[in-house]
Tab-separated table of C-alpha atoms in Angstrom:
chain	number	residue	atom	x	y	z
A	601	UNK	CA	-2.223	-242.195	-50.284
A	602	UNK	CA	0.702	-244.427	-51.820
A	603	UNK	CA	3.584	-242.264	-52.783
A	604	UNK	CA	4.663	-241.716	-56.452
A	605	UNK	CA	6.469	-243.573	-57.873
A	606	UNK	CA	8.600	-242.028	-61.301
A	607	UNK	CA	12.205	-242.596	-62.374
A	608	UNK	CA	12.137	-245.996	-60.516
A	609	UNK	CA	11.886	-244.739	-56.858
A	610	UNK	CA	9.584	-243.159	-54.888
A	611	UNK	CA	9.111	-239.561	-53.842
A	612	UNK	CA	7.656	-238.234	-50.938
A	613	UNK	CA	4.032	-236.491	-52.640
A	614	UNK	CA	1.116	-238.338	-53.855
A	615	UNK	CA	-0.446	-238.464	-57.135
A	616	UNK	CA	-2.991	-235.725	-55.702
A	617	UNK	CA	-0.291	-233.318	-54.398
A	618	UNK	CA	-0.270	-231.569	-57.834
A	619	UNK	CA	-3.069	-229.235	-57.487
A	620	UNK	CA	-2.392	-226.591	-55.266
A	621	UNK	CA	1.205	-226.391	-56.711
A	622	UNK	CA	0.101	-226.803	-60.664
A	623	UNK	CA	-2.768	-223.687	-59.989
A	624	UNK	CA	0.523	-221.698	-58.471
A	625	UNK	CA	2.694	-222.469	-61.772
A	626	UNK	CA	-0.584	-221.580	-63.842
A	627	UNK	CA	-1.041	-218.618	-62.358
A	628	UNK	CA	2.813	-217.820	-62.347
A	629	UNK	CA	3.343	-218.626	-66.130
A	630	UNK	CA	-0.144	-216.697	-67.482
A	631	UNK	CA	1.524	-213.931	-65.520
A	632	UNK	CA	5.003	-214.099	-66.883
A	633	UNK	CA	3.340	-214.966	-70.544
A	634	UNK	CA	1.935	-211.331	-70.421
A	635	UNK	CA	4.688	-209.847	-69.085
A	636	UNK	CA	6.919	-211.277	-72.016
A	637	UNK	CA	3.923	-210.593	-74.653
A	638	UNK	CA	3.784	-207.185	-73.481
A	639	UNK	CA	7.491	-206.792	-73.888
A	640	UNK	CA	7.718	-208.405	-77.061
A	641	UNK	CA	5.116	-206.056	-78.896
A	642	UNK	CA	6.661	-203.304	-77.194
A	643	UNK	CA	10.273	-203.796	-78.493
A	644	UNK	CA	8.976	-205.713	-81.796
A	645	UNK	CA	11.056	-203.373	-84.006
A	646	UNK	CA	14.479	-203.385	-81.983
A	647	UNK	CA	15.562	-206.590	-82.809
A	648	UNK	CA	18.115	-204.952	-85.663
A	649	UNK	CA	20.781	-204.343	-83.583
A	650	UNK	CA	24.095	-206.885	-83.008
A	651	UNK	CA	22.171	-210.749	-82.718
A	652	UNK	CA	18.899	-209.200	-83.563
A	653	UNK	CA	17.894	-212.577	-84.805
A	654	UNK	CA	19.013	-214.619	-81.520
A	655	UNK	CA	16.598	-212.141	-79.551
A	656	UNK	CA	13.963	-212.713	-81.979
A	657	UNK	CA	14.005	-216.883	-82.222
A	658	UNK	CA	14.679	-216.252	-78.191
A	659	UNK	CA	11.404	-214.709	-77.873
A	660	UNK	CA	9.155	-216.247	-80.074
A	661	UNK	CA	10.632	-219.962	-78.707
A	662	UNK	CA	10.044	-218.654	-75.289
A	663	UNK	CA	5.815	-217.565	-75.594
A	664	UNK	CA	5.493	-221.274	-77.455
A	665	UNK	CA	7.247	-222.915	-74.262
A	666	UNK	CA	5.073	-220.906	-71.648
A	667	UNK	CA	2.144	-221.817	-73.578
A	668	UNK	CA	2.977	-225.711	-73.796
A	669	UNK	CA	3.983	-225.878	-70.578
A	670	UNK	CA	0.728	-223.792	-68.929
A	671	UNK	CA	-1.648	-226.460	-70.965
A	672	UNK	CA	0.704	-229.395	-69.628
A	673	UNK	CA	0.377	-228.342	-66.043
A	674	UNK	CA	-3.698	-227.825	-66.587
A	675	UNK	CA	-3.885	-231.121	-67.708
A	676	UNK	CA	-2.176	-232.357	-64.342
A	677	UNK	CA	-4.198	-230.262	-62.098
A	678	UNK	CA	-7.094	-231.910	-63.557
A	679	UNK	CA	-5.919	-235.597	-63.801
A	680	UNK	CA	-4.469	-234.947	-59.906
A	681	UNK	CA	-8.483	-233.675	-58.795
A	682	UNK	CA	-9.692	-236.765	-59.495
A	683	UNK	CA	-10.456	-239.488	-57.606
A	684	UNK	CA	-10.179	-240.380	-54.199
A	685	UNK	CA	-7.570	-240.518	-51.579
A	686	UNK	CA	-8.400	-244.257	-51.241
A	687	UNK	CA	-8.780	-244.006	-54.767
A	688	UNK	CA	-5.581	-243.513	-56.771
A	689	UNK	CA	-6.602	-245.278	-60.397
A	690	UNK	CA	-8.432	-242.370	-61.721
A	691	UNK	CA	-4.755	-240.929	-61.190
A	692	UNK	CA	-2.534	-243.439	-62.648
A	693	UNK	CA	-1.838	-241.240	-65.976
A	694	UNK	CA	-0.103	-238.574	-63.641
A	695	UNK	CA	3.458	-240.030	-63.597
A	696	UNK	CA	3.568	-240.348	-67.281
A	697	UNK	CA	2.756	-236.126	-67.619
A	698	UNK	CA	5.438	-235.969	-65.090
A	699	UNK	CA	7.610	-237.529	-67.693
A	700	UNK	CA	6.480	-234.821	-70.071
A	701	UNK	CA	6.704	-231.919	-68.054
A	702	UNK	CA	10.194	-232.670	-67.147
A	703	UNK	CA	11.157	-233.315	-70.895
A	704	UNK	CA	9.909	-230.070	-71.572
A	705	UNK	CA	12.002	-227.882	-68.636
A	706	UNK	CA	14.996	-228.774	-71.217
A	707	UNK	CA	14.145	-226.986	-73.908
A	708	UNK	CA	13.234	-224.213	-71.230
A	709	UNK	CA	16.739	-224.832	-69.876
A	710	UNK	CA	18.688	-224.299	-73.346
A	711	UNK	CA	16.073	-220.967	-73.973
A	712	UNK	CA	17.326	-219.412	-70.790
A	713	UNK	CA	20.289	-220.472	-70.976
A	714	UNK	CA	20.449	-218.467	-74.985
A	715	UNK	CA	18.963	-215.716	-73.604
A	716	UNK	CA	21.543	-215.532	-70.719
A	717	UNK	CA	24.126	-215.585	-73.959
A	718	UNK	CA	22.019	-212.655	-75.523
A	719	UNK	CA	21.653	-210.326	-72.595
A	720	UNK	CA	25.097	-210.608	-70.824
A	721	UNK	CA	27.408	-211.237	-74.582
A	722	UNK	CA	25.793	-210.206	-77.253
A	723	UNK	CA	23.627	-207.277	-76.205
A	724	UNK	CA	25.808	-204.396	-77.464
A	725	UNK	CA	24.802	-202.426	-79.656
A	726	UNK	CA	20.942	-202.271	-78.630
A	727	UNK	CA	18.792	-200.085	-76.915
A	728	UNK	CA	19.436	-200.196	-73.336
A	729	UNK	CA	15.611	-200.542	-72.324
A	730	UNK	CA	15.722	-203.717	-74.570
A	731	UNK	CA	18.614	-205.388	-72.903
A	732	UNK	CA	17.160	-204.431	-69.049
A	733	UNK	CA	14.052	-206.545	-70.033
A	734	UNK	CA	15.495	-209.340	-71.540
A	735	UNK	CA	17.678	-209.507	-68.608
A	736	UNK	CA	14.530	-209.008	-66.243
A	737	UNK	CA	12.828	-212.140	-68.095
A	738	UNK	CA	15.987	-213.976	-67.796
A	739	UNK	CA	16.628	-213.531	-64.244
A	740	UNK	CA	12.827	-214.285	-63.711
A	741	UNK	CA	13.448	-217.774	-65.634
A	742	UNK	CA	16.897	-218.886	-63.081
A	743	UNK	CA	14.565	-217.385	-60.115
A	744	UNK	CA	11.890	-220.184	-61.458
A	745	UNK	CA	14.660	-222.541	-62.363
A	746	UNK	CA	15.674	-222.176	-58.579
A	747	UNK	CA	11.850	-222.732	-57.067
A	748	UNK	CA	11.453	-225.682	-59.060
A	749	UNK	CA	14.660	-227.681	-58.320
A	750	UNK	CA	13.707	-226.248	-54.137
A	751	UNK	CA	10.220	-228.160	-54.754
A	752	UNK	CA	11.963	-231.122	-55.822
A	753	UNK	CA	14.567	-231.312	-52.886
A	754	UNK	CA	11.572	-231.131	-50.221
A	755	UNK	CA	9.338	-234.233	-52.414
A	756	UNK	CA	12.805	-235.858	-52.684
A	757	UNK	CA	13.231	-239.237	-50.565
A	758	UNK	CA	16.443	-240.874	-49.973
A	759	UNK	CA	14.886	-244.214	-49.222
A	760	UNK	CA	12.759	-243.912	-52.750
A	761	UNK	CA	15.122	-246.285	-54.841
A	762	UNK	CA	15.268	-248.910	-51.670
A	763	UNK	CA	11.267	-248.474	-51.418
A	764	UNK	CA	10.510	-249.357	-55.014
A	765	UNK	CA	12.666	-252.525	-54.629
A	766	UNK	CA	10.558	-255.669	-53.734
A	767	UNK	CA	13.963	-257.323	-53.391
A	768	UNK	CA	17.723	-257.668	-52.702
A	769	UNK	CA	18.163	-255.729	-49.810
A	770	UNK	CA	16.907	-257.057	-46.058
A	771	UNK	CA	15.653	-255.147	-43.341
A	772	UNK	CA	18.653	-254.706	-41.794
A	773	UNK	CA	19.734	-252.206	-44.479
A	774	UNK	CA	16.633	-250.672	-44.786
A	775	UNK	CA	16.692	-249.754	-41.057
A	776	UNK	CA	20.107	-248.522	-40.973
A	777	UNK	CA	19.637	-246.353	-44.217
A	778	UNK	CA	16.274	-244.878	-42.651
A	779	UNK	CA	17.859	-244.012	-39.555
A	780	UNK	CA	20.859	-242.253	-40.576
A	781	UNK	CA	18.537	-240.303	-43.146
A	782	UNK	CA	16.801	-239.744	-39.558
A	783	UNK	CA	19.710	-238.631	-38.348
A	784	UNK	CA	20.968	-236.397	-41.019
A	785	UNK	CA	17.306	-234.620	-40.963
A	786	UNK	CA	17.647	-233.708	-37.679
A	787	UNK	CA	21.143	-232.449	-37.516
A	788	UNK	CA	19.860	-230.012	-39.945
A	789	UNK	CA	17.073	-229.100	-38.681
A	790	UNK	CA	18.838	-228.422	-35.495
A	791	UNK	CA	22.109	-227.088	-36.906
A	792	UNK	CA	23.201	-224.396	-34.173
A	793	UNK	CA	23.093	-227.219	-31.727
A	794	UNK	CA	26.655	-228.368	-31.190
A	795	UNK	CA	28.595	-231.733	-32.231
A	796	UNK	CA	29.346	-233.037	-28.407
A	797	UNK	CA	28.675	-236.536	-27.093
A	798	UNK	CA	25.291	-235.901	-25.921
A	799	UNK	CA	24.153	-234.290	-28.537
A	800	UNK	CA	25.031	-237.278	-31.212
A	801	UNK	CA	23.347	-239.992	-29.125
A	802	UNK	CA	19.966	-237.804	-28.727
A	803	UNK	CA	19.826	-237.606	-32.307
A	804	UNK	CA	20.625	-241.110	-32.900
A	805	UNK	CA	17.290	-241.785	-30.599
A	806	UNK	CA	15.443	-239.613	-32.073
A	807	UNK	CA	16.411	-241.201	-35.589
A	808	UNK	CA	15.781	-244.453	-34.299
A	809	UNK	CA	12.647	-243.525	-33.147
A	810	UNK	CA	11.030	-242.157	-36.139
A	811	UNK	CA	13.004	-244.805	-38.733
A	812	UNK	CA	10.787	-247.261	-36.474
A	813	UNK	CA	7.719	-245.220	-36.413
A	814	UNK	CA	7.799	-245.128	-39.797
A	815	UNK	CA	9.045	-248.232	-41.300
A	816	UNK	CA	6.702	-250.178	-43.620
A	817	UNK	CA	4.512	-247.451	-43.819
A	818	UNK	CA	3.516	-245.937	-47.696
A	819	UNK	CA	2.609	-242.236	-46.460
A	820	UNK	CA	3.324	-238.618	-48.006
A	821	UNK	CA	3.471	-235.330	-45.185
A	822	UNK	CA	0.595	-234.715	-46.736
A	823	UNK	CA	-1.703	-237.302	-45.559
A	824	UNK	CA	-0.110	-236.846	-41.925
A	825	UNK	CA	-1.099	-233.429	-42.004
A	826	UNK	CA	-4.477	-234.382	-42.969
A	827	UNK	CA	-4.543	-236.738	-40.664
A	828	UNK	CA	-3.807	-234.243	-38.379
A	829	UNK	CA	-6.707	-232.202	-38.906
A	830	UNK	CA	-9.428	-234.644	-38.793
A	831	UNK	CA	-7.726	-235.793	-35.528
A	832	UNK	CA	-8.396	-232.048	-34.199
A	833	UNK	CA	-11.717	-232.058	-35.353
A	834	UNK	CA	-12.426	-235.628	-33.743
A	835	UNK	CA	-11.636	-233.729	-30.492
A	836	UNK	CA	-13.124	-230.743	-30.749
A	837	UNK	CA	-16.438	-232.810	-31.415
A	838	UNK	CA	-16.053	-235.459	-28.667
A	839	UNK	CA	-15.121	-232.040	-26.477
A	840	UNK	CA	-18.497	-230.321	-27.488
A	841	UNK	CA	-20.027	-233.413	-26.808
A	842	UNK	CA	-18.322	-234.157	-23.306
A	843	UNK	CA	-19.412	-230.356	-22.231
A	844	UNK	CA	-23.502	-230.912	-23.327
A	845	UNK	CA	-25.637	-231.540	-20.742
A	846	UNK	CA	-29.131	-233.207	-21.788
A	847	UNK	CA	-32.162	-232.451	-19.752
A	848	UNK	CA	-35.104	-234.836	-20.624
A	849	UNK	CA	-38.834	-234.603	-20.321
A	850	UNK	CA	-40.236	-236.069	-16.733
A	851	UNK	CA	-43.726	-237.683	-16.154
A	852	UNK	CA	-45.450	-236.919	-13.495
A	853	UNK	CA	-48.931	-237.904	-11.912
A	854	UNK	CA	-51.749	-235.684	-10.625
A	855	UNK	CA	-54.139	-236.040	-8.122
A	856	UNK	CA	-57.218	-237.372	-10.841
A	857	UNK	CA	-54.160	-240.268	-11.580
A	858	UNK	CA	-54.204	-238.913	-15.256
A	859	UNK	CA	-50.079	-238.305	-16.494
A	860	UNK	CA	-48.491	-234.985	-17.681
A	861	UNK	CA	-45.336	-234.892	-19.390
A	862	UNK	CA	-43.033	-231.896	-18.120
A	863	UNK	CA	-40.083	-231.131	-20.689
A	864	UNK	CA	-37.112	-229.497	-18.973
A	865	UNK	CA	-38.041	-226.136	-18.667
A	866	UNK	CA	-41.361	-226.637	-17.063
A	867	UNK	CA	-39.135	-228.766	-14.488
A	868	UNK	CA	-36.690	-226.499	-13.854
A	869	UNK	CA	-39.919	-223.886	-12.946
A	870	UNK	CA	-41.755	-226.343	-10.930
A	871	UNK	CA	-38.276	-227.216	-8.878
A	872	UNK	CA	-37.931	-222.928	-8.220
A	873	UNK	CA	-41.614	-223.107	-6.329
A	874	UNK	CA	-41.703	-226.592	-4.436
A	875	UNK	CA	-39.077	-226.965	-2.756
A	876	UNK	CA	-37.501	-230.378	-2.199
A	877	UNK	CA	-38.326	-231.200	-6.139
A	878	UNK	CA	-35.314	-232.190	-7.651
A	879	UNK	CA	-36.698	-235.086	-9.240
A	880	UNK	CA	-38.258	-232.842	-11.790
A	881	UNK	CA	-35.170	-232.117	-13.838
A	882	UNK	CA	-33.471	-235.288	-14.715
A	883	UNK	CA	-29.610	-234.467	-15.784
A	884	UNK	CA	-28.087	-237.341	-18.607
A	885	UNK	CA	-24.921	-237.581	-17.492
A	886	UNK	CA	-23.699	-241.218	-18.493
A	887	UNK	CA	-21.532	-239.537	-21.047
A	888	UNK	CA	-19.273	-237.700	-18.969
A	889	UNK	CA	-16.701	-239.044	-17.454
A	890	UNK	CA	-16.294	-239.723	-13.782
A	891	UNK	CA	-12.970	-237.448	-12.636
A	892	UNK	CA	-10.704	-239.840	-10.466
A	893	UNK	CA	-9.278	-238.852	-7.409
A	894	UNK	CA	-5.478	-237.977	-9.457
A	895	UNK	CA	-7.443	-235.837	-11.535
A	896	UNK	CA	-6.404	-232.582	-9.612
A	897	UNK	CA	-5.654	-228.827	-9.729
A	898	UNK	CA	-1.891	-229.253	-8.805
A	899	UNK	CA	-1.398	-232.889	-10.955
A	900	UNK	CA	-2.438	-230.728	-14.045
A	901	UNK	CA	-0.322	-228.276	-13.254
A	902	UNK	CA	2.700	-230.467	-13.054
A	903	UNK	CA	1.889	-232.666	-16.006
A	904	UNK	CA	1.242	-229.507	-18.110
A	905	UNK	CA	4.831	-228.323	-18.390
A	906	UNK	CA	6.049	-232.299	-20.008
A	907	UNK	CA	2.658	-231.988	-22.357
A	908	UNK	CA	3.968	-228.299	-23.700
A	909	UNK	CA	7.718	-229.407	-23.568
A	910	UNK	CA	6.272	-232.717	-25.699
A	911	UNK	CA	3.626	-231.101	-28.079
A	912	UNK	CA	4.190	-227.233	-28.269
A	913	UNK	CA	7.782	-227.015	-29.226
A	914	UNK	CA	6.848	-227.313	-33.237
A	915	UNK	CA	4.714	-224.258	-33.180
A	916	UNK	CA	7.413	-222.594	-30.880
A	917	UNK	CA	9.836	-223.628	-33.716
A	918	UNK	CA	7.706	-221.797	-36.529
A	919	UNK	CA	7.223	-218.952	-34.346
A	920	UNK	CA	11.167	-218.906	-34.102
A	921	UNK	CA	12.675	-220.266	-37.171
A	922	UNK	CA	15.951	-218.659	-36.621
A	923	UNK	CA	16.790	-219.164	-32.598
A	924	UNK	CA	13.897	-221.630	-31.957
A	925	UNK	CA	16.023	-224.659	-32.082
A	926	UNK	CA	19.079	-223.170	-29.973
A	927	UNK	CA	16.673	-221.280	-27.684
A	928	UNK	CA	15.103	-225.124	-26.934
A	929	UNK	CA	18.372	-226.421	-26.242
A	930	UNK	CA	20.138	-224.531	-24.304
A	931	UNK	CA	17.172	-224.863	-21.889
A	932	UNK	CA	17.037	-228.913	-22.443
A	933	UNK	CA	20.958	-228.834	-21.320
């Protein structure tokens, strides 16, 4: 899935990225457009106190925002369900609603910013219910404020504006700016880890490393993590498959030279009474694989610990967000 593109660079989510987030902020504004409704009826008729007015444009601007901007984000759920992930044209209209549902977080911006004014300046006066719920909406629209601009630091990629450029830079630069992003992502990822020699060349490996890895390539996490999954799946099915064992029907003659066909439980009987009939059950074993002579108890063992130090330090990571990363290397020192 080619990443967006908006604002002249590129950002780190796809064009069909936006529905799991827009059904969040849908759900999230139709509850905060009740809450405010509720309020509003409520405290209708104490809006004659000091600014009255202000509280009252505040209001009413606010319900017409929530319900612009709860149809706006519909609209990009739907446009971002459609298609394919090969498929990105049925899409193409999303960075253009992008455009509009950032020009309308201004408006939000100056609202929230008035009612700020209201509740903390010009809220003497009033009825002290009225100015802990204004002050409960407004806090609830910097809390937002706050999720949003989080949402767009994680989409946000340094190397967008050099991405979107099909010229004027070589790949010189763009391999030295992708690995001291590199670098900088993994200092902070593993902040508690000290500043010493060793420690600055392993991340400048590790930068390198993934800079490489990842160089030409027009991906968003999203289609890694997908890719992921149907790369489990691939292996739990060849697994299943490995661990079947097939036992076919057998032929075999009588005594009149007629033929009767045996299926594999009928063998399996006949091979308990005669003895020395193992040619009744035929085993189909051309898919499994033939273990080599390395493949052995105490080799497992020994290879097991680099394949958990290699693959199982991310979930150990999750499982620890806090110490994980200092835990990991004080035992790599």
């Amino acid at each position: 899935m080619p990443q967006l593109v908006a604002f002249n660079r590129k950002w780190s989510i796809g064009s069909d990225d936006f529905v799991y987030p827009g059904i969040g902020e849908i759900v999230l504004r139709l509850i905060w457009l009740i809450v405010v409704s509720v309020i509003f009826d409520l405290h209708k008729t104490a809006f004659d106190c000091r600014g009255g007015h202000l509280l009252l444009t505040y209001f009413i601007g606010l319900l017409t925002l929530l319900v612009i901007s709860t149809v706006i984000t519909l609209i990009v759920v739907y446009i971002s369900m459609r298609g394919t992930i090969t498929n990105s044209w049925p899409r193409r209209s999303i960075p253009k609603l992008v455009y509009i549902k950032c020009a309308i977080c201004l408006p939000e911006l100056a609202w929230n910013v008035m009612g700020s004014y209201w509740a903390f300046g010009l809220s003497s006066g009033c009825e002290s219910h009225v100015i802990w719920t204004v002050k409960g909406v407004v806090l609830s629209g910097w809390i937002i404020g706050l999720v949003v601009l989080a949402g767009i630091g994680i989409v946000f990629d340094p190397l967008g504006a050099l991405h979107n450029t099909d010229s004027g830079n070589d790949s010189q630069q763009m391999s030295a700016a992708a690995k001291r992003v590199w670098e900088t992502r993994c200092k902070i990822l593993c902040c508690c880890v000290g500043c010493d020699e060793q420690s600055t060349n392993a991340f400048s490996g590790i930068a390198e490393i993934f800079s490489n890895f990842f160089h030409g390539v027009d991906l968003v996490p999203t289609d890694i993590a997908c890719g992921l999954i149907l790369v489990h799946r691939e292996q739990q099915k060849e697994k299943n498959r490995l661990m079947s064992v097939k036992i076919e029907p057998v032929r075999r003659q009588n005594s009149t030279g007629s033929t009767r066909s045996y299926d594999g439980q009928q063998s399996l009987q006949a091979s308990s009474s005669i003895s020395g009939a193992v040619s009744d059950s035929i085993l189909d074993t051309s898919s499994m694989p033939i273990p080599q002579p390395w493949m052995n108890i105490e080799l497992m063992c020994h290879f097991m610990k680099f394949a958990m130090a290699s693959y199982g330090w991310p979930l150990y990571i999750f499982t620890h967000l806090m110490t994980g990363s200092c835990q990991l290397w004080s035992q790599c020192k």
